[in-house]
Structures are given as structure tokens and as C-alpha cells.
């Protein structure tokens, strides 16, 4: 692994920028999903009456169902956000780093 191309990549400031930005985005999106999921689980565990409440007076659907569905949809959307950045911004930076690291 002592290839000089690897050394040039590691020394490139754009590589460090790419790693920093990608890590920050991944951690932020993961935190959003985990916090929302565990907040929902805490409500299920400690205040189930909140989620058990009906949506309306004549509704058979409880409040918990749309909240749970929203958590799933938000997770899918955040996956799309990450894919957008990975295939756009990060891929462009990756291509620049690759071009600049060639001998």
C-alpha cells in the first residue's frame, strides 16, 4: 500500500474536505433518524396513552400510526438526501481528487 498515488490522495486538501463533509452529513442524518426513532420508542414506553389517542372523534386510527409512518417516510427521504449528495457533490469532489492525483 505504499503506492505514491495513495500518498498524493491523502495529501490533497480536497480529500480531507470530502472526508469531513461526508462524515458530517452521515452523522447528521443518522442522528436525525436515531433521535426520532428513539423518541418514538420512549413515548411508546413511558406515555403510551399519547399514541393511543384517536386521530378524531369518530376515527378508529390512533395518533401513533401516522407518527410511526412519518418516521419511516423521513428515513427514506433522508436516504434520498444522502444519495443526492453522494452522487452529486461528493462524486464531483472524488473525480477532482482522482484527476489531481494521477501522475
Short mmCIF file of C-alpha atoms in Angstrom, two decimals, residues 34-48 67-68:
data_model
loop_
_atom_site.label_atom_id
_atom_site.label_comp_id
_atom_site.label_asym_id
_atom_site.label_seq_id
_atom_site.Cartn_x
_atom_site.Cartn_y
_atom_site.Cartn_z
CA UNK A 34 -31.96 7.69 15.59
CA UNK A 35 -33.31 10.57 17.69
CA UNK A 36 -36.72 10.41 16.02
CA UNK A 37 -36.91 6.62 16.36
CA UNK A 38 -35.80 6.53 19.98
CA UNK A 39 -38.05 9.45 20.89
CA UNK A 40 -40.94 7.47 19.45
CA UNK A 41 -39.86 4.40 21.44
CA UNK A 42 -39.64 6.47 24.63
CA UNK A 43 -43.18 7.73 24.09
CA UNK A 44 -44.31 4.13 23.47
CA UNK A 45 -42.63 3.02 26.70
CA UNK A 46 -43.43 5.89 29.04
CA UNK A 47 -46.53 7.63 27.65
CA UNK A 48 -48.45 5.13 25.51
CA UNK A 67 -46.31 9.21 13.55
CA UNK A 68 -44.70 5.80 13.02
#
